[in-house]
Short mmCIF file of C-alpha atoms in Angstrom, two decimals:
data_model
loop_
_atom_site.label_atom_id
_atom_site.label_comp_id
_atom_site.label_asym_id
_atom_site.label_seq_id
_atom_site.Cartn_x
_atom_site.Cartn_y
_atom_site.Cartn_z
CA UNK A 1 81.28 19.35 -41.70
CA UNK A 2 80.87 18.85 -45.47
CA UNK A 3 77.99 16.70 -45.03
CA UNK A 4 76.07 19.30 -42.85
CA UNK A 5 76.68 21.89 -45.73
CA UNK A 6 75.27 19.85 -48.29
CA UNK A 7 72.28 19.00 -46.56
CA UNK A 8 71.80 22.85 -46.04
CA UNK A 9 72.77 23.68 -49.41
CA UNK A 10 70.10 20.87 -50.72
CA UNK A 11 67.30 21.67 -48.73
CA UNK A 12 67.48 25.48 -48.93
CA UNK A 13 68.20 25.36 -52.59
CA UNK A 14 65.81 27.62 -54.88
CA UNK A 15 62.58 26.25 -56.33
CA UNK A 16 63.24 24.19 -59.32
CA UNK A 17 62.29 26.26 -62.61
CA UNK A 18 59.60 24.05 -64.01
CA UNK A 19 57.75 25.25 -67.17
CA UNK A 20 54.74 23.24 -66.18
CA UNK A 21 52.94 25.00 -63.54
CA UNK A 22 50.64 22.51 -62.66
CA UNK A 23 53.55 20.17 -61.65
CA UNK A 24 55.39 22.97 -60.19
CA UNK A 25 52.22 23.93 -57.44
CA UNK A 26 52.22 19.95 -57.01
CA UNK A 27 55.73 19.83 -56.28
CA UNK A 28 55.12 23.10 -54.02
CA UNK A 29 52.23 21.31 -52.12
CA UNK A 30 54.22 18.18 -51.43
CA UNK A 31 57.12 20.32 -50.04
CA UNK A 32 54.79 22.33 -47.94
CA UNK A 33 53.12 19.05 -46.93
CA UNK A 34 56.67 17.59 -46.19
CA UNK A 35 57.37 20.31 -44.02
CA UNK A 36 54.17 19.91 -41.99
CA UNK A 37 55.03 16.11 -41.82
CA UNK A 38 58.53 16.83 -40.22
CA UNK A 39 56.87 18.05 -37.31
CA UNK A 40 54.66 15.17 -36.58
CA UNK A 41 56.02 13.08 -33.75
CA UNK A 42 58.25 10.43 -34.22
CA UNK A 43 59.19 11.46 -38.13
CA UNK A 44 62.92 11.46 -38.51
CA UNK A 45 63.21 13.38 -41.46
CA UNK A 46 62.69 13.12 -45.47
CA UNK A 47 64.32 12.44 -48.99
CA UNK A 48 62.15 14.38 -51.56
CA UNK A 49 63.33 14.72 -55.07
CA UNK A 50 62.57 14.96 -58.88
CA UNK A 51 64.19 15.47 -62.26
CA UNK A 52 65.26 18.87 -61.19
CA UNK A 53 65.62 19.51 -57.57
CA UNK A 54 66.33 17.60 -54.35
CA UNK A 55 65.35 18.13 -50.62
CA UNK A 56 67.06 16.24 -47.93
CA UNK A 57 66.16 16.87 -44.17
CA UNK A 58 67.08 14.50 -41.60
CA UNK A 59 67.95 14.71 -37.86
CA UNK A 60 70.77 12.51 -38.30
CA UNK A 61 73.00 13.85 -41.21
CA UNK A 62 75.28 10.95 -40.85
CA UNK A 63 73.03 8.70 -42.20
CA UNK A 64 72.28 10.85 -45.48
CA UNK A 65 74.10 8.45 -47.73
CA UNK A 66 72.69 5.40 -46.24
CA UNK A 67 69.14 6.55 -46.31
CA UNK A 68 69.14 8.04 -50.00
CA UNK A 69 70.35 4.94 -51.29
CA UNK A 70 67.91 2.76 -49.42
CA UNK A 71 65.41 5.33 -50.50
CA UNK A 72 66.12 4.74 -54.03
CA UNK A 73 66.46 1.17 -53.93
CA UNK A 74 62.75 0.87 -52.40
CA UNK A 75 61.43 2.96 -54.97
CA UNK A 76 63.20 1.05 -57.75
CA UNK A 77 61.95 -2.04 -56.17
CA UNK A 78 58.63 -1.36 -55.92
CA UNK A 79 58.48 -0.27 -59.78
CA UNK A 80 60.20 -3.61 -60.82
CA UNK A 81 58.06 -5.60 -58.48
CA UNK A 82 54.61 -4.05 -59.87
CA UNK A 83 55.49 -4.80 -63.20
CA UNK A 84 56.96 -8.28 -62.36
CA UNK A 85 53.73 -9.46 -61.05
CA UNK A 86 51.57 -7.30 -62.88
CA UNK A 87 49.80 -5.47 -60.39
CA UNK A 88 49.35 -2.04 -61.62
CA UNK A 89 50.87 1.24 -60.97
CA UNK A 90 53.24 1.19 -57.46
CA UNK A 91 51.28 3.41 -54.78
CA UNK A 92 53.74 3.11 -51.89
CA UNK A 93 56.17 0.99 -50.21
CA UNK A 94 56.81 0.77 -46.69
CA UNK A 95 60.32 -0.77 -45.53
CA UNK A 96 60.15 -1.52 -41.83
CA UNK A 97 63.66 -1.85 -39.87
CA UNK A 98 64.17 -2.77 -36.50
CA UNK A 99 64.89 0.89 -35.67
CA UNK A 100 63.35 2.96 -38.29
CA UNK A 101 60.30 3.18 -40.41
CA UNK A 102 60.43 4.45 -44.06
CA UNK A 103 57.47 5.16 -46.40
CA UNK A 104 58.39 5.78 -49.94
CA UNK A 105 56.24 6.63 -52.75
CA UNK A 106 56.16 8.45 -56.38
CA UNK A 107 53.63 11.32 -56.99
CA UNK A 108 53.69 12.52 -60.34
CA UNK A 109 57.52 13.10 -61.04
CA UNK A 110 58.36 13.62 -57.47
CA UNK A 111 59.87 10.92 -55.49
CA UNK A 112 59.43 11.29 -51.78
CA UNK A 113 60.62 8.97 -48.61
CA UNK A 114 59.65 9.66 -45.17
CA UNK A 115 61.66 8.19 -42.19
CA UNK A 116 59.77 7.80 -39.24
CA UNK A 117 60.27 6.00 -35.77
CA UNK A 118 58.79 2.59 -35.54
CA UNK A 119 55.71 3.53 -33.62
CA UNK A 120 54.47 5.99 -36.58
CA UNK A 121 51.64 5.13 -38.30
CA UNK A 122 52.57 5.43 -41.83
CA UNK A 123 48.76 5.84 -42.91
CA UNK A 124 48.66 8.55 -41.32
CA UNK A 125 51.56 10.21 -42.92
CA UNK A 126 50.18 9.19 -46.21
CA UNK A 127 46.98 10.98 -45.82
CA UNK A 128 48.55 14.07 -44.42
CA UNK A 129 50.69 13.79 -47.70
CA UNK A 130 48.08 13.79 -49.89
CA UNK A 131 46.12 16.65 -48.60
CA UNK B 1 72.37 -31.96 -49.45
CA UNK B 2 69.46 -34.31 -48.44
CA UNK B 3 68.38 -32.04 -45.24
CA UNK B 4 68.23 -29.19 -47.73
CA UNK B 5 65.96 -31.11 -50.03
CA UNK B 6 63.66 -32.19 -47.02
CA UNK B 7 63.53 -28.79 -45.85
CA UNK B 8 62.63 -27.28 -49.21
CA UNK B 9 60.36 -29.94 -50.00
CA UNK B 10 58.54 -29.37 -46.58
CA UNK B 11 58.11 -25.65 -46.82
CA UNK B 12 57.34 -25.89 -50.64
CA UNK B 13 54.35 -28.17 -49.41
CA UNK B 14 53.39 -25.50 -46.58
CA UNK B 15 53.80 -22.62 -48.92
CA UNK B 16 51.22 -24.40 -51.31
CA UNK B 17 48.86 -25.37 -48.70
CA UNK B 18 48.79 -21.74 -47.38
CA UNK B 19 47.79 -20.68 -51.03
CA UNK B 20 45.02 -23.10 -50.60
CA UNK B 21 43.96 -21.70 -47.66
CA UNK B 22 43.86 -18.14 -48.95
CA UNK B 23 43.08 -18.09 -52.42
CA UNK B 24 44.05 -14.46 -52.88
CA UNK B 25 47.57 -15.21 -52.73
CA UNK B 26 49.05 -15.58 -55.92
CA UNK B 27 52.83 -16.13 -55.03
CA UNK B 28 54.64 -16.87 -52.28
CA UNK B 29 58.10 -18.05 -51.51
CA UNK B 30 60.93 -18.19 -48.74
CA UNK B 31 64.46 -16.80 -49.46
CA UNK B 32 67.34 -15.60 -47.25
CA UNK B 33 69.26 -12.58 -46.26
CA UNK B 34 72.01 -13.59 -48.43
CA UNK B 35 69.51 -13.74 -51.44
CA UNK B 36 69.13 -17.47 -51.48
CA UNK B 37 65.81 -18.99 -52.81
CA UNK B 38 65.15 -21.82 -49.93
CA UNK B 39 61.27 -22.73 -51.35
CA UNK B 40 58.68 -21.50 -53.21
CA UNK B 41 54.94 -22.54 -54.20
CA UNK B 42 54.10 -24.57 -57.03
CA UNK B 43 53.33 -21.29 -59.13
CA UNK B 44 56.15 -19.51 -58.44
CA UNK B 45 59.28 -20.22 -61.01
CA UNK B 46 62.65 -19.83 -60.32
CA UNK B 47 63.50 -17.26 -62.81
CA UNK B 48 60.51 -14.80 -61.05
CA UNK B 49 61.79 -15.71 -57.59
CA UNK B 50 65.40 -14.76 -58.58
CA UNK B 51 64.05 -11.22 -60.32
CA UNK B 52 62.48 -10.47 -56.90
CA UNK B 53 65.50 -11.03 -54.83
CA UNK B 54 67.56 -9.28 -57.18
CA UNK B 55 65.23 -6.43 -56.88
CA UNK B 56 65.49 -6.06 -53.42
CA UNK B 57 69.43 -6.35 -53.09
CA UNK B 58 69.82 -2.46 -52.87
CA UNK B 59 67.25 -2.53 -49.91
CA UNK B 60 69.20 -5.32 -48.29
CA UNK B 61 72.41 -3.91 -48.86
CA UNK B 62 71.61 -0.95 -46.51
CA UNK B 63 69.47 -2.34 -44.59
CA UNK B 64 71.74 -1.93 -41.35
CA UNK B 65 70.99 1.89 -41.69
CA UNK B 66 67.48 0.95 -40.27
CA UNK B 67 68.40 -1.77 -38.20
CA UNK B 68 67.66 -4.49 -40.32
CA UNK B 69 64.47 -5.49 -42.46
CA UNK B 70 61.55 -6.67 -40.31
CA UNK B 71 58.96 -6.19 -42.98
CA UNK B 72 58.63 -4.64 -46.84
CA UNK B 73 54.80 -3.72 -47.65
CA UNK B 74 54.38 -2.61 -51.20
CA UNK B 75 50.80 -1.48 -52.36
CA UNK B 76 49.82 -1.23 -55.65
CA UNK B 77 47.02 -0.52 -57.99
CA UNK B 78 46.04 -4.21 -57.88
CA UNK B 79 47.11 -5.84 -54.98
CA UNK B 80 50.10 -5.85 -52.49
CA UNK B 81 53.26 -7.46 -51.93
CA UNK B 82 54.50 -8.14 -48.40
CA UNK B 83 58.00 -9.60 -47.56
CA UNK B 84 58.73 -10.01 -43.63
CA UNK B 85 61.36 -11.78 -41.43
CA UNK B 86 59.77 -15.02 -40.38
CA UNK B 87 63.44 -16.39 -38.79
CA UNK B 88 66.89 -14.46 -37.80
CA UNK B 89 67.83 -15.07 -41.95
CA UNK B 90 64.86 -16.04 -43.33
CA UNK B 91 62.14 -13.91 -45.34
CA UNK B 92 59.10 -14.61 -46.68
CA UNK B 93 57.28 -13.14 -49.64
CA UNK B 94 53.52 -13.32 -50.23
CA UNK B 95 51.70 -11.53 -53.20
CA UNK B 96 48.11 -11.14 -52.97
CA UNK B 97 45.36 -9.47 -54.65
CA UNK B 98 44.04 -6.26 -54.02
CA UNK B 99 40.41 -8.12 -52.60
CA UNK B 100 42.75 -10.25 -50.07
CA UNK B 101 42.27 -9.98 -46.38
CA UNK B 102 45.78 -9.39 -45.36
CA UNK B 103 44.96 -9.61 -41.74
CA UNK B 104 43.75 -13.62 -42.31
CA UNK B 105 46.94 -13.92 -44.49
CA UNK B 106 49.21 -12.53 -42.03
CA UNK B 107 47.38 -14.65 -39.16
CA UNK B 108 47.97 -17.87 -41.55
CA UNK B 109 51.29 -17.35 -42.84
CA UNK B 110 52.88 -15.90 -39.73
CA UNK B 111 51.82 -18.58 -37.50
CA UNK B 112 52.12 -21.64 -40.34
CA UNK B 113 55.38 -21.01 -41.69
CA UNK B 114 57.41 -20.25 -38.47
CA UNK B 115 55.92 -23.31 -37.04
CA UNK B 116 56.75 -25.64 -39.84
CA UNK B 117 60.45 -24.00 -39.33
CA UNK B 118 60.53 -24.86 -35.88
CA UNK B 119 59.28 -28.27 -36.36
CA UNK B 120 61.72 -28.82 -39.18
CA UNK B 121 64.52 -27.57 -36.94
CA UNK B 122 63.40 -30.24 -34.40
CA UNK B 123 62.56 -33.12 -36.49
CA UNK B 124 65.18 -32.93 -39.05
CA UNK B 125 68.45 -34.12 -37.35
CA UNK B 126 66.44 -37.15 -36.07
CA UNK B 127 64.67 -37.77 -39.42
CA UNK B 128 68.19 -37.31 -41.19
CA UNK B 129 69.75 -40.10 -39.06
CA UNK B 130 67.11 -42.44 -40.71
CA UNK B 131 67.75 -41.33 -44.03
CA UNK B 132 70.61 -43.13 -45.66
CA UNK B 133 73.03 -41.16 -46.63
CA UNK B 134 75.77 -42.10 -49.13
CA UNK B 135 78.28 -39.55 -48.01
CA UNK B 136 77.80 -39.19 -44.28
CA UNK B 137 77.22 -42.28 -42.36
CA UNK B 138 76.30 -42.23 -38.71
CA UNK B 139 77.02 -45.63 -37.44
CA UNK B 140 74.27 -46.55 -34.73
CA UNK B 141 74.58 -50.38 -34.30
CA UNK B 142 78.09 -51.77 -34.29
CA UNK B 143 80.82 -49.28 -33.78
CA UNK B 144 78.77 -47.15 -31.38
CA UNK B 145 78.95 -49.35 -28.09
CA UNK B 146 82.38 -49.63 -28.69
CA UNK B 147 82.75 -45.90 -29.08
CA UNK B 148 80.56 -45.40 -25.81
CA UNK B 149 82.78 -47.58 -24.08
CA UNK B 150 85.95 -45.71 -25.16
CA UNK B 151 84.62 -42.36 -24.76
CA UNK B 152 82.77 -42.55 -21.54
CA UNK B 153 85.54 -42.47 -18.93
CA UNK B 154 88.69 -41.65 -20.29
CA UNK B 155 87.96 -39.06 -22.81
CA UNK B 156 86.79 -36.93 -19.68
CA UNK B 157 89.92 -37.04 -18.54
CA UNK B 158 92.12 -36.63 -21.61
CA UNK B 159 89.49 -33.58 -22.37
CA UNK B 160 91.15 -31.75 -20.00
CA UNK B 161 94.86 -32.80 -20.63
CA UNK B 162 94.48 -32.04 -24.04
CA UNK B 163 93.14 -28.27 -23.31
CA UNK B 164 96.22 -27.58 -21.54
CA UNK B 165 97.78 -29.07 -24.67
CA UNK B 166 95.97 -26.78 -26.89
CA UNK B 167 96.76 -23.67 -24.88
CA UNK B 168 100.46 -24.59 -24.72
CA UNK B 169 101.11 -25.83 -28.29
CA UNK B 170 98.03 -26.46 -30.31
CA UNK B 171 100.02 -29.40 -32.04
CA UNK B 172 98.31 -32.50 -32.34
CA UNK B 173 99.41 -35.50 -30.31
CA UNK B 174 98.48 -39.07 -31.03
CA UNK B 175 96.34 -40.00 -27.76
CA UNK B 176 96.86 -43.71 -28.10
CA UNK B 177 98.32 -43.76 -24.56
CA UNK B 178 94.66 -42.83 -23.10
CA UNK B 179 93.09 -45.63 -25.54
CA UNK B 180 95.38 -48.20 -24.65
CA UNK B 181 93.91 -48.97 -21.17
CA UNK B 182 90.46 -49.31 -23.09
CA UNK B 183 91.79 -51.99 -25.34
CA UNK B 184 90.55 -54.76 -23.50
CA UNK B 185 86.85 -53.34 -23.64
CA UNK B 186 87.03 -53.74 -27.90
CA UNK B 187 85.50 -56.86 -28.47
CA UNK B 188 87.09 -57.64 -31.91
CA UNK B 189 90.65 -56.45 -31.74
CA UNK B 190 92.46 -55.04 -34.77
CA UNK B 191 94.51 -57.51 -36.96
CA UNK B 192 98.25 -57.36 -35.74
CA UNK B 193 99.69 -56.88 -38.62
CA UNK B 194 98.13 -53.56 -38.88
CA UNK B 195 99.49 -50.35 -36.74
CA UNK B 196 96.82 -48.93 -34.08
CA UNK B 197 94.71 -46.37 -35.24
CA UNK B 198 95.87 -42.92 -34.08
CA UNK B 199 93.65 -40.47 -32.29
CA UNK B 200 93.71 -36.61 -32.37
CA UNK B 201 91.78 -34.44 -30.36
CA UNK B 202 91.11 -31.13 -32.34
CA UNK B 203 89.20 -28.11 -31.53
CA UNK B 204 86.09 -27.67 -33.68
CA UNK B 205 86.26 -24.72 -36.37
CA UNK B 206 83.42 -24.07 -38.64
CA UNK B 207 83.21 -23.59 -42.49
CA UNK B 208 80.57 -21.93 -44.19
CA UNK B 209 79.65 -20.95 -47.51
CA UNK B 210 77.62 -21.90 -50.67
CA UNK B 211 80.76 -23.97 -52.07
CA UNK B 212 81.51 -26.01 -49.12
CA UNK B 213 80.97 -29.87 -49.25
CA UNK B 214 78.56 -30.90 -46.17
CA UNK B 215 80.25 -34.25 -46.06
CA UNK B 216 83.84 -32.90 -45.95
CA UNK B 217 85.53 -31.77 -42.99
CA UNK B 218 89.23 -30.34 -43.25
CA UNK B 219 91.94 -30.80 -40.67
CA UNK B 220 95.95 -30.06 -40.46
CA UNK B 221 97.58 -31.76 -43.62
CA UNK B 222 100.71 -32.87 -41.15
CA UNK B 223 98.27 -35.31 -39.61
CA UNK B 224 97.32 -36.66 -43.03
CA UNK B 225 100.98 -36.94 -44.18
CA UNK B 226 101.64 -38.61 -40.79
CA UNK B 227 98.76 -41.18 -41.56
CA UNK B 228 99.95 -41.90 -44.87
CA UNK B 229 103.33 -42.51 -43.52
CA UNK B 230 102.09 -44.81 -41.08
CA UNK B 231 100.09 -47.06 -43.86
CA UNK B 232 102.96 -46.60 -46.19
CA UNK B 233 101.78 -44.01 -48.51
CA UNK B 234 97.98 -44.97 -48.10
CA UNK B 235 95.97 -41.98 -48.40
CA UNK B 236 93.40 -41.49 -45.79
CA UNK B 237 90.24 -39.91 -47.36
CA UNK B 238 87.86 -40.62 -44.46
CA UNK B 239 87.87 -40.17 -40.79
CA UNK B 240 85.62 -41.09 -38.07
CA UNK B 241 84.66 -37.63 -35.96
CA UNK B 242 83.62 -38.48 -32.30
CA UNK B 243 82.37 -36.14 -29.96
CA UNK B 244 82.53 -36.37 -26.08
CA UNK B 245 78.49 -37.00 -26.05
CA UNK B 246 79.49 -40.27 -27.88
CA UNK B 247 78.16 -38.97 -31.12
CA UNK B 248 80.35 -40.30 -34.05
CA UNK B 249 80.25 -39.71 -37.88
CA UNK B 250 81.94 -40.97 -40.62
CA UNK B 251 83.04 -38.32 -43.24
CA UNK B 252 85.78 -37.10 -45.82
CA UNK B 253 88.61 -35.15 -45.04
CA UNK B 254 90.92 -33.07 -46.59
CA UNK B 255 93.55 -30.51 -45.77
CA UNK B 256 92.85 -27.11 -44.29
CA UNK B 257 93.40 -24.81 -47.27
CA UNK B 258 93.26 -21.40 -45.13
CA UNK B 259 96.89 -20.52 -44.46
CA UNK B 260 95.69 -18.77 -41.58
CA UNK B 261 94.32 -21.95 -39.64
CA UNK B 262 97.17 -24.33 -40.42
CA UNK B 263 98.90 -25.99 -37.73
CA UNK B 264 96.34 -24.50 -35.17
CA UNK B 265 94.86 -27.97 -33.80
CA UNK B 266 91.63 -27.60 -35.63
CA UNK B 267 89.15 -29.20 -37.45
CA UNK B 268 86.79 -27.22 -39.85
CA UNK B 269 83.43 -29.20 -39.56
CA UNK B 270 80.89 -27.85 -42.15
CA UNK B 271 77.82 -25.84 -40.35
CA UNK B 272 75.20 -28.39 -41.08
CA UNK B 273 77.68 -31.42 -39.83
CA UNK B 274 78.59 -29.73 -36.52
CA UNK B 275 74.95 -29.20 -35.72
CA UNK B 276 74.34 -32.80 -36.36
CA UNK B 277 76.61 -33.55 -34.36
CA UNK B 278 75.56 -31.43 -31.79
CA UNK B 279 78.61 -29.50 -31.10
CA UNK B 280 79.80 -25.85 -30.80
CA UNK B 281 83.08 -24.12 -32.04
CA UNK B 282 85.74 -24.53 -29.83
CA UNK B 283 84.87 -27.57 -28.66
CA UNK B 284 87.16 -30.53 -28.60
CA UNK B 285 86.51 -33.96 -30.73
CA UNK B 286 88.51 -37.14 -31.45
CA UNK B 287 89.32 -38.40 -34.94
CA UNK B 288 90.70 -41.56 -36.27
CA UNK B 289 91.42 -42.57 -39.68
CA UNK B 290 89.28 -44.67 -41.76
CA UNK B 291 91.22 -47.20 -43.37
CA UNK B 292 89.58 -49.62 -46.01
CA UNK B 293 91.71 -52.62 -45.48
CA UNK B 294 91.35 -54.54 -42.44
CA UNK B 295 89.92 -52.23 -40.02
CA UNK B 296 86.86 -53.77 -38.53
CA UNK B 297 86.39 -56.11 -41.04
#
């Protein structure tokens, strides 16, 4: 029960107040895209966060904590590894589990992770995200 | 220890060869799910490998939530990092430049490395028998025929009887009775002044972990004490393990440290040694103490 409540609260929270209009537009556009992606067959949810707000929408709320940790770990690892091997800026990281696939990326200040079934092509999701 | 080195050496060579085949691969190494580095190519140092594995810690810790890790792909501005599961517990990391043909690299790496692993799994036990080890000796010549004769018939019978014993009490008994009829088959009898070598049948349990010595097994302290009394306070530090397939191995012995496992009639064998002996957890083995003075000399 508390977890469900938390999910709803985060998902329906009012848009963040960001002084920079461009960022606000980007954020709104991303969130709108995420809503569309959520409807894509096989997508099981997403986690979106930036410095001031977060949105989590997962079909299975019991996995919110685990998914949030793995999402954050993946994005951190992406940063660390691209620096370590001098590979420039990290674009996106895909973690394929035996049950679920996860696509994590950073766009501006926005960190987002999309969870999907194994059969979904993450490239298609990326395209939808960047429209 | 030696098999680790052989294993690591073979994989290191394979990784280096893979790099020669695919020049766009800049780094590659293999690590375990637990974060242990197994082998790396000649351009990737240990520090870098450790840092990479540390970076993946958070992902691997929560891997269960997505059903375990199959692959991780990081796309960056100048290249790509790919991690994929090559065996149950083994992962391989490849760092490639932007222009790399990942299809070709994947084809090479996903064929070459698993094949090497399979070959190693098959060849290693055989090759290890040929490597003289200062710690673990697998006698092949003289003692083997004696033990084979001993084990061929009577052990089958003593095996089933001992299973009942184990179920009843799990206390270890000297099964010298079963050995006595076999005595005439031993070509070189033991000197008369020495007591007969006591034999125990124990249930195989395994020991794992990084700090476990590969050449030392653990048995009940009572058995060791018993032997000590038998040989007038002479400490027994080595035993001969004999499986029902006729495999024998001499190795060091120490008392069982885990209090929960004491007095259960167990012999705790390191995983690698267990594989070498081709026995499974729960099977029975026969052990005899190795006494430096007199015995077999």
